[in-house]
């Protein structure tokens, strides 16, 4: 195998995982942005609609709805932006995965909803499970070279 110009077919999965490809690093960056875009937008939306968010949380019977709304904002915006910039990526991805699982269990509990709401809530729940899967893959694989984590490791 020519180490100066290896073909894609001859490169091993370990080589790609090690961050040896600019394409992989570009895909990791774009993937990070796309994966967390909904969290960041939702978090900023909660800031502008804080009372509504706290009211919705209270309607689910959860305690301390204002504190829960604040935690949601911090996790969605904080961890979301950290992932965009590739800073503390693995920890942030795990935090968002746990947050998404908890939110799904309380806010998309299709099994406890009226029949006319079950289909859409089940789709939302399953979408969140897929997002959790993506976040776990990110936590396992890391952010790639185009990240602040990579710069910190290089320093």
Short mmCIF file of N, CA and C in Angstrom, two decimals:
data_model
loop_
_atom_site.label_atom_id
_atom_site.label_comp_id
_atom_site.label_asym_id
_atom_site.label_seq_id
_atom_site.Cartn_x
_atom_site.Cartn_y
_atom_site.Cartn_z
N UNK A 1 0.85 -1.18 0.00
CA UNK A 1 0.00 0.00 0.00
C UNK A 1 0.89 1.24 0.00
N UNK A 2 0.61 2.16 -0.87
CA UNK A 2 1.37 3.40 -0.97
C UNK A 2 0.94 4.34 0.15
N UNK A 3 1.83 4.62 1.09
CA UNK A 3 1.47 5.45 2.23
C UNK A 3 1.33 6.92 1.87
N UNK A 4 1.90 7.34 0.73
CA UNK A 4 1.80 8.74 0.32
C UNK A 4 0.43 9.06 -0.26
N UNK A 5 -0.20 8.08 -0.93
CA UNK A 5 -1.48 8.32 -1.58
C UNK A 5 -2.34 7.07 -1.51
N UNK A 6 -2.77 6.67 -0.33
CA UNK A 6 -3.54 5.44 -0.21
C UNK A 6 -4.92 5.61 -0.81
N UNK A 7 -5.39 4.57 -1.49
CA UNK A 7 -6.75 4.62 -2.03
C UNK A 7 -7.74 4.40 -0.91
N UNK A 8 -8.93 4.90 -1.12
CA UNK A 8 -9.98 4.76 -0.10
C UNK A 8 -10.24 3.28 0.17
N UNK A 9 -10.22 2.47 -0.87
CA UNK A 9 -10.50 1.05 -0.71
C UNK A 9 -9.46 0.35 0.16
N UNK A 10 -8.23 0.86 0.16
CA UNK A 10 -7.17 0.20 0.91
C UNK A 10 -6.98 0.75 2.32
N UNK A 11 -7.64 1.83 2.63
CA UNK A 11 -7.47 2.41 3.97
C UNK A 11 -8.30 1.63 4.97
N UNK A 12 -7.74 1.41 6.12
CA UNK A 12 -8.44 0.65 7.15
C UNK A 12 -9.39 1.55 7.93
N UNK A 13 -10.36 0.93 8.57
CA UNK A 13 -11.29 1.68 9.42
C UNK A 13 -10.54 2.38 10.54
N UNK A 14 -9.50 1.74 11.05
CA UNK A 14 -8.71 2.35 12.13
C UNK A 14 -8.01 3.61 11.64
N UNK A 15 -7.57 3.59 10.40
CA UNK A 15 -6.92 4.78 9.84
C UNK A 15 -7.90 5.93 9.75
N UNK A 16 -9.11 5.66 9.31
CA UNK A 16 -10.13 6.71 9.26
C UNK A 16 -10.48 7.20 10.65
N UNK A 17 -10.64 6.27 11.58
CA UNK A 17 -11.01 6.64 12.95
C UNK A 17 -9.91 7.48 13.60
N UNK A 18 -8.68 7.29 13.17
CA UNK A 18 -7.57 8.05 13.75
C UNK A 18 -7.53 9.48 13.23
N UNK A 19 -8.40 9.81 12.31
CA UNK A 19 -8.48 11.19 11.84
C UNK A 19 -7.52 11.50 10.72
N UNK A 20 -7.13 10.50 9.95
CA UNK A 20 -6.18 10.70 8.89
C UNK A 20 -6.75 11.28 7.61
N UNK A 21 -8.01 11.56 7.55
CA UNK A 21 -8.63 12.00 6.32
C UNK A 21 -9.30 13.36 6.50
N UNK A 22 -8.96 14.31 5.63
CA UNK A 22 -9.62 15.62 5.66
C UNK A 22 -11.11 15.47 5.40
N UNK A 23 -11.48 14.54 4.52
CA UNK A 23 -12.91 14.30 4.26
C UNK A 23 -13.61 13.86 5.54
N UNK A 24 -13.00 12.95 6.27
CA UNK A 24 -13.60 12.50 7.52
C UNK A 24 -13.73 13.64 8.52
N UNK A 25 -12.71 14.46 8.60
CA UNK A 25 -12.75 15.58 9.53
C UNK A 25 -13.81 16.60 9.13
N UNK A 26 -13.96 16.82 7.83
CA UNK A 26 -15.00 17.72 7.33
C UNK A 26 -16.38 17.15 7.63
N UNK A 27 -16.54 15.86 7.38
CA UNK A 27 -17.83 15.21 7.67
C UNK A 27 -18.13 15.24 9.17
N UNK A 28 -17.12 15.07 9.99
CA UNK A 28 -17.33 15.13 11.44
C UNK A 28 -17.78 16.52 11.86
N UNK A 29 -17.18 17.56 11.28
CA UNK A 29 -17.58 18.93 11.60
C UNK A 29 -19.01 19.21 11.16
N UNK A 30 -19.34 18.87 9.93
CA UNK A 30 -20.70 19.09 9.43
C UNK A 30 -21.68 18.25 10.24
N UNK A 31 -21.32 17.02 10.53
CA UNK A 31 -22.19 16.16 11.33
C UNK A 31 -22.44 16.72 12.73
N UNK A 32 -21.39 17.24 13.36
CA UNK A 32 -21.57 17.85 14.69
C UNK A 32 -22.55 19.00 14.62
N UNK A 33 -22.39 19.86 13.62
CA UNK A 33 -23.28 21.02 13.49
C UNK A 33 -24.72 20.58 13.27
N UNK A 34 -24.93 19.65 12.34
CA UNK A 34 -26.29 19.19 12.04
C UNK A 34 -26.91 18.45 13.22
N UNK A 35 -26.11 17.69 13.92
CA UNK A 35 -26.63 16.91 15.04
C UNK A 35 -27.15 17.78 16.17
N UNK A 36 -26.50 18.90 16.41
CA UNK A 36 -26.89 19.72 17.56
C UNK A 36 -27.65 20.99 17.19
N UNK A 37 -27.89 21.24 15.91
CA UNK A 37 -28.60 22.46 15.50
C UNK A 37 -29.94 22.59 16.22
N UNK A 38 -30.69 21.49 16.32
CA UNK A 38 -32.01 21.58 16.96
C UNK A 38 -31.89 21.88 18.46
N UNK A 39 -30.83 21.40 19.10
CA UNK A 39 -30.65 21.70 20.52
C UNK A 39 -30.37 23.18 20.74
N UNK A 40 -29.45 23.72 19.95
CA UNK A 40 -29.08 25.12 20.11
C UNK A 40 -30.27 26.03 19.82
N UNK A 41 -30.97 25.76 18.72
CA UNK A 41 -32.14 26.59 18.38
C UNK A 41 -33.23 26.46 19.43
N UNK A 42 -33.46 25.25 19.91
CA UNK A 42 -34.48 25.03 20.94
C UNK A 42 -34.09 25.72 22.24
N UNK A 43 -32.83 25.64 22.61
CA UNK A 43 -32.35 26.29 23.83
C UNK A 43 -32.52 27.80 23.78
N UNK A 44 -32.16 28.41 22.65
CA UNK A 44 -32.35 29.86 22.52
C UNK A 44 -33.83 30.22 22.51
N UNK A 45 -34.66 29.36 21.93
CA UNK A 45 -36.11 29.57 21.96
C UNK A 45 -36.66 29.54 23.37
N UNK A 46 -36.09 28.68 24.20
CA UNK A 46 -36.53 28.60 25.59
C UNK A 46 -36.17 29.87 26.37
N UNK A 47 -35.08 30.52 25.99
CA UNK A 47 -34.71 31.77 26.66
C UNK A 47 -35.80 32.81 26.40
N UNK A 48 -36.17 32.96 25.14
CA UNK A 48 -37.20 33.93 24.78
C UNK A 48 -38.59 33.57 25.29
N UNK A 49 -38.84 32.30 25.46
CA UNK A 49 -40.14 31.84 25.93
C UNK A 49 -40.03 31.13 27.26
N UNK A 50 -39.24 31.70 28.15
CA UNK A 50 -38.94 31.04 29.42
C UNK A 50 -40.21 30.68 30.21
N UNK A 51 -41.14 31.63 30.35
CA UNK A 51 -42.35 31.37 31.13
C UNK A 51 -43.17 30.24 30.51
N UNK A 52 -43.27 30.23 29.19
CA UNK A 52 -44.00 29.17 28.51
C UNK A 52 -43.34 27.81 28.69
N UNK A 53 -42.01 27.81 28.63
CA UNK A 53 -41.26 26.56 28.84
C UNK A 53 -41.48 26.03 30.25
N UNK A 54 -41.36 26.92 31.23
CA UNK A 54 -41.56 26.51 32.63
C UNK A 54 -43.00 26.03 32.83
N UNK A 55 -43.95 26.69 32.20
CA UNK A 55 -45.35 26.28 32.30
C UNK A 55 -45.58 24.90 31.70
N UNK A 56 -44.94 24.63 30.57
CA UNK A 56 -45.08 23.32 29.93
C UNK A 56 -44.47 22.23 30.81
N UNK A 57 -43.33 22.53 31.38
CA UNK A 57 -42.69 21.57 32.30
C UNK A 57 -43.60 21.31 33.49
N UNK A 58 -44.18 22.37 34.04
CA UNK A 58 -45.10 22.23 35.19
C UNK A 58 -46.32 21.41 34.80
N UNK A 59 -46.79 21.55 33.56
CA UNK A 59 -47.98 20.81 33.12
C UNK A 59 -47.74 19.30 33.09
N UNK A 60 -46.49 18.90 33.04
CA UNK A 60 -46.14 17.47 33.07
C UNK A 60 -45.98 16.96 34.50
N UNK A 61 -46.20 17.85 35.48
CA UNK A 61 -46.11 17.46 36.88
C UNK A 61 -44.70 17.37 37.42
N UNK A 62 -43.74 17.96 36.73
CA UNK A 62 -42.36 17.90 37.18
C UNK A 62 -42.10 18.99 38.22
N UNK A 63 -41.26 18.70 39.20
CA UNK A 63 -40.98 19.69 40.25
C UNK A 63 -40.05 20.80 39.75
N UNK A 64 -40.11 21.93 40.41
CA UNK A 64 -39.23 23.07 40.14
C UNK A 64 -39.12 23.39 38.65
N UNK A 65 -40.23 23.73 38.02
CA UNK A 65 -40.21 23.93 36.56
C UNK A 65 -39.28 25.05 36.10
N UNK A 66 -39.10 26.11 36.89
CA UNK A 66 -38.18 27.18 36.49
C UNK A 66 -36.73 26.68 36.47
N UNK A 67 -36.40 25.90 37.49
CA UNK A 67 -35.04 25.33 37.55
C UNK A 67 -34.85 24.35 36.40
N UNK A 68 -35.84 23.54 36.13
CA UNK A 68 -35.74 22.58 35.03
C UNK A 68 -35.60 23.30 33.69
N UNK A 69 -36.32 24.40 33.51
CA UNK A 69 -36.20 25.18 32.27
C UNK A 69 -34.79 25.76 32.14
N UNK A 70 -34.26 26.25 33.23
CA UNK A 70 -32.90 26.79 33.22
C UNK A 70 -31.88 25.71 32.89
N UNK A 71 -32.04 24.54 33.49
CA UNK A 71 -31.15 23.41 33.20
C UNK A 71 -31.24 23.04 31.72
N UNK A 72 -32.46 23.00 31.19
CA UNK A 72 -32.64 22.66 29.76
C UNK A 72 -31.91 23.67 28.88
N UNK A 73 -32.02 24.95 29.21
CA UNK A 73 -31.35 25.98 28.42
C UNK A 73 -29.83 25.80 28.49
N UNK A 74 -29.31 25.61 29.67
CA UNK A 74 -27.86 25.46 29.84
C UNK A 74 -27.36 24.23 29.09
N UNK A 75 -28.06 23.12 29.19
CA UNK A 75 -27.62 21.90 28.52
C UNK A 75 -27.73 22.05 27.00
N UNK A 76 -28.89 22.52 26.53
CA UNK A 76 -29.07 22.60 25.08
C UNK A 76 -28.13 23.61 24.44
N UNK A 77 -28.05 24.81 25.00
CA UNK A 77 -27.18 25.84 24.41
C UNK A 77 -25.72 25.55 24.73
N UNK A 78 -25.42 25.28 25.99
CA UNK A 78 -24.03 25.07 26.40
C UNK A 78 -23.40 23.86 25.75
N UNK A 79 -24.02 22.69 25.93
CA UNK A 79 -23.45 21.47 25.34
C UNK A 79 -23.55 21.51 23.82
N UNK A 80 -24.63 22.09 23.31
CA UNK A 80 -24.78 22.18 21.86
C UNK A 80 -23.68 23.00 21.21
N UNK A 81 -23.42 24.19 21.76
CA UNK A 81 -22.34 25.03 21.21
C UNK A 81 -20.97 24.41 21.44
N UNK A 82 -20.79 23.74 22.57
CA UNK A 82 -19.52 23.05 22.82
C UNK A 82 -19.27 22.01 21.72
N UNK A 83 -20.30 21.29 21.33
CA UNK A 83 -20.15 20.28 20.27
C UNK A 83 -19.88 20.95 18.92
N UNK A 84 -20.57 22.04 18.62
CA UNK A 84 -20.32 22.76 17.37
C UNK A 84 -18.84 23.13 17.26
N UNK A 85 -18.28 23.66 18.34
CA UNK A 85 -16.88 24.08 18.33
C UNK A 85 -15.91 22.94 18.63
N UNK A 86 -16.44 21.78 18.99
CA UNK A 86 -15.58 20.64 19.29
C UNK A 86 -14.81 20.81 20.57
N UNK A 87 -15.46 21.34 21.58
CA UNK A 87 -14.84 21.56 22.89
C UNK A 87 -15.52 20.68 23.92
N UNK A 88 -14.74 19.86 24.60
CA UNK A 88 -15.31 18.87 25.54
C UNK A 88 -16.40 18.06 24.84
N UNK A 89 -16.10 17.65 23.64
CA UNK A 89 -17.09 17.03 22.76
C UNK A 89 -17.68 15.75 23.34
N UNK A 90 -16.85 14.88 23.81
CA UNK A 90 -17.35 13.58 24.30
C UNK A 90 -18.25 13.78 25.52
N UNK A 91 -17.85 14.61 26.45
CA UNK A 91 -18.66 14.87 27.65
C UNK A 91 -19.95 15.58 27.28
N UNK A 92 -19.86 16.55 26.37
CA UNK A 92 -21.05 17.28 25.95
C UNK A 92 -22.03 16.37 25.23
N UNK A 93 -21.52 15.47 24.39
CA UNK A 93 -22.38 14.53 23.68
C UNK A 93 -23.09 13.59 24.66
N UNK A 94 -22.38 13.14 25.68
CA UNK A 94 -23.01 12.28 26.69
C UNK A 94 -24.06 13.05 27.49
N UNK A 95 -23.77 14.31 27.82
CA UNK A 95 -24.74 15.13 28.55
C UNK A 95 -26.01 15.32 27.73
N UNK A 96 -25.86 15.62 26.44
CA UNK A 96 -27.04 15.78 25.59
C UNK A 96 -27.78 14.47 25.39
N UNK A 97 -27.07 13.36 25.34
CA UNK A 97 -27.73 12.06 25.20
C UNK A 97 -28.60 11.76 26.42
N UNK A 98 -28.06 11.98 27.61
CA UNK A 98 -28.84 11.76 28.84
C UNK A 98 -30.02 12.72 28.90
N UNK A 99 -29.77 14.00 28.61
CA UNK A 99 -30.84 15.00 28.59
C UNK A 99 -31.96 14.58 27.63
N UNK A 100 -31.59 14.15 26.44
CA UNK A 100 -32.57 13.77 25.43
C UNK A 100 -33.37 12.55 25.86
N UNK A 101 -32.71 11.59 26.50
CA UNK A 101 -33.43 10.42 26.99
C UNK A 101 -34.45 10.81 28.05
N UNK A 102 -34.03 11.61 29.01
CA UNK A 102 -34.93 12.04 30.08
C UNK A 102 -36.09 12.84 29.50
N UNK A 103 -35.78 13.79 28.62
CA UNK A 103 -36.84 14.60 28.00
C UNK A 103 -37.81 13.73 27.22
N UNK A 104 -37.31 12.73 26.53
CA UNK A 104 -38.16 11.84 25.74
C UNK A 104 -39.12 11.06 26.63
N UNK A 105 -38.61 10.59 27.75
CA UNK A 105 -39.45 9.80 28.65
C UNK A 105 -40.59 10.63 29.25
N UNK A 106 -40.34 11.92 29.49
CA UNK A 106 -41.37 12.77 30.09
C UNK A 106 -42.25 13.47 29.07
N UNK A 107 -41.70 13.84 27.93
CA UNK A 107 -42.45 14.69 27.01
C UNK A 107 -42.92 13.99 25.74
N UNK A 108 -42.43 12.79 25.49
CA UNK A 108 -42.89 12.03 24.32
C UNK A 108 -43.28 10.61 24.73
N UNK A 109 -43.89 10.50 25.90
CA UNK A 109 -44.31 9.19 26.44
C UNK A 109 -45.60 8.74 25.74
N UNK A 110 -45.45 8.35 24.50
CA UNK A 110 -46.57 7.98 23.64
C UNK A 110 -47.43 6.88 24.23
N UNK A 111 -46.84 6.00 25.03
CA UNK A 111 -47.55 4.87 25.61
C UNK A 111 -48.60 5.33 26.63
N UNK A 112 -48.51 6.56 27.11
CA UNK A 112 -49.45 7.05 28.12
C UNK A 112 -50.37 8.14 27.55
N UNK A 113 -50.39 8.30 26.24
CA UNK A 113 -51.16 9.37 25.62
C UNK A 113 -52.40 8.82 24.94
N UNK A 114 -53.37 9.70 24.70
CA UNK A 114 -54.57 9.27 23.96
C UNK A 114 -54.19 8.74 22.58
N UNK A 115 -54.99 7.84 22.07
CA UNK A 115 -54.70 7.16 20.80
C UNK A 115 -54.42 8.14 19.67
N UNK A 116 -55.14 9.27 19.62
CA UNK A 116 -54.95 10.22 18.51
C UNK A 116 -53.61 10.95 18.59
N UNK A 117 -52.94 10.91 19.71
CA UNK A 117 -51.63 11.56 19.86
C UNK A 117 -50.47 10.57 19.80
N UNK A 118 -50.77 9.30 19.86
CA UNK A 118 -49.71 8.31 19.99
C UNK A 118 -48.78 8.24 18.79
N UNK A 119 -49.31 8.31 17.58
CA UNK A 119 -48.45 8.14 16.40
C UNK A 119 -47.39 9.24 16.33
N UNK A 120 -47.79 10.50 16.43
CA UNK A 120 -46.83 11.59 16.32
C UNK A 120 -45.84 11.57 17.49
N UNK A 121 -46.32 11.26 18.68
CA UNK A 121 -45.43 11.22 19.84
C UNK A 121 -44.46 10.03 19.75
N UNK A 122 -44.93 8.93 19.18
CA UNK A 122 -44.04 7.79 18.98
C UNK A 122 -42.94 8.15 17.98
N UNK A 123 -43.30 8.86 16.92
CA UNK A 123 -42.30 9.30 15.94
C UNK A 123 -41.29 10.25 16.59
N UNK A 124 -41.78 11.17 17.41
CA UNK A 124 -40.88 12.09 18.10
C UNK A 124 -39.95 11.33 19.05
N UNK A 125 -40.51 10.35 19.77
CA UNK A 125 -39.72 9.54 20.69
C UNK A 125 -38.63 8.79 19.92
N UNK A 126 -39.01 8.15 18.82
CA UNK A 126 -38.05 7.37 18.04
C UNK A 126 -36.99 8.26 17.38
N UNK A 127 -37.39 9.46 16.95
CA UNK A 127 -36.43 10.42 16.42
C UNK A 127 -35.40 10.76 17.50
N UNK A 128 -35.88 10.98 18.72
CA UNK A 128 -34.96 11.29 19.82
C UNK A 128 -34.03 10.12 20.12
N UNK A 129 -34.53 8.91 20.03
CA UNK A 129 -33.69 7.73 20.24
C UNK A 129 -32.59 7.69 19.17
N UNK A 130 -32.94 8.02 17.93
CA UNK A 130 -31.95 8.07 16.86
C UNK A 130 -30.90 9.15 17.13
N UNK A 131 -31.33 10.30 17.61
CA UNK A 131 -30.41 11.39 17.95
C UNK A 131 -29.48 10.94 19.08
N UNK A 132 -30.03 10.25 20.06
CA UNK A 132 -29.20 9.71 21.15
C UNK A 132 -28.13 8.78 20.57
N UNK A 133 -28.52 7.95 19.60
CA UNK A 133 -27.55 7.08 18.94
C UNK A 133 -26.44 7.88 18.29
N UNK A 134 -26.78 8.94 17.59
CA UNK A 134 -25.77 9.80 16.98
C UNK A 134 -24.85 10.44 18.01
N UNK A 135 -25.43 10.88 19.11
CA UNK A 135 -24.63 11.49 20.17
C UNK A 135 -23.68 10.47 20.80
N UNK A 136 -24.14 9.23 20.95
CA UNK A 136 -23.26 8.19 21.50
C UNK A 136 -22.13 7.85 20.55
N UNK A 137 -22.40 7.84 19.24
CA UNK A 137 -21.35 7.63 18.25
C UNK A 137 -20.33 8.76 18.33
N UNK A 138 -20.82 10.00 18.47
CA UNK A 138 -19.92 11.15 18.60
C UNK A 138 -19.08 11.04 19.88
N UNK A 139 -19.71 10.62 20.97
CA UNK A 139 -18.97 10.45 22.22
C UNK A 139 -17.89 9.38 22.07
N UNK A 140 -18.18 8.34 21.31
CA UNK A 140 -17.21 7.26 21.12
C UNK A 140 -16.10 7.64 20.15
N UNK A 141 -16.44 8.36 19.09
CA UNK A 141 -15.46 8.62 18.03
C UNK A 141 -14.73 9.94 18.19
N UNK A 142 -15.31 10.89 18.90
CA UNK A 142 -14.68 12.19 19.07
C UNK A 142 -15.01 13.14 17.93
N UNK A 143 -14.52 14.38 18.04
CA UNK A 143 -14.96 15.44 17.13
C UNK A 143 -14.19 15.53 15.81
N UNK A 144 -13.08 14.86 15.67
CA UNK A 144 -12.26 15.02 14.48
C UNK A 144 -11.24 16.15 14.65
N UNK A 145 -10.44 16.35 13.61
CA UNK A 145 -9.36 17.33 13.69
C UNK A 145 -9.84 18.77 13.73
N UNK A 146 -10.98 19.06 13.08
CA UNK A 146 -11.48 20.43 13.03
C UNK A 146 -12.27 20.74 14.28
N UNK A 147 -11.57 20.82 15.40
CA UNK A 147 -12.22 21.01 16.70
C UNK A 147 -11.24 21.65 17.67
N UNK A 148 -11.78 22.28 18.68
CA UNK A 148 -10.93 22.83 19.73
C UNK A 148 -10.31 21.71 20.57
N UNK A 149 -11.00 20.58 20.68
CA UNK A 149 -10.42 19.44 21.40
C UNK A 149 -9.12 18.99 20.72
N UNK A 150 -9.12 18.94 19.38
CA UNK A 150 -7.91 18.53 18.66
C UNK A 150 -6.79 19.54 18.86
N UNK A 151 -7.13 20.82 18.88
CA UNK A 151 -6.10 21.85 19.12
C UNK A 151 -5.53 21.73 20.53
N UNK A 152 -6.41 21.44 21.50
CA UNK A 152 -5.93 21.28 22.88
C UNK A 152 -4.99 20.09 22.99
N UNK A 153 -5.32 18.99 22.30
CA UNK A 153 -4.45 17.80 22.34
C UNK A 153 -3.11 18.08 21.68
N UNK A 154 -3.12 18.91 20.62
CA UNK A 154 -1.89 19.20 19.88
C UNK A 154 -0.99 20.17 20.65
N UNK A 155 -1.57 20.94 21.53
CA UNK A 155 -0.79 21.96 22.26
C UNK A 155 0.05 21.35 23.36
#
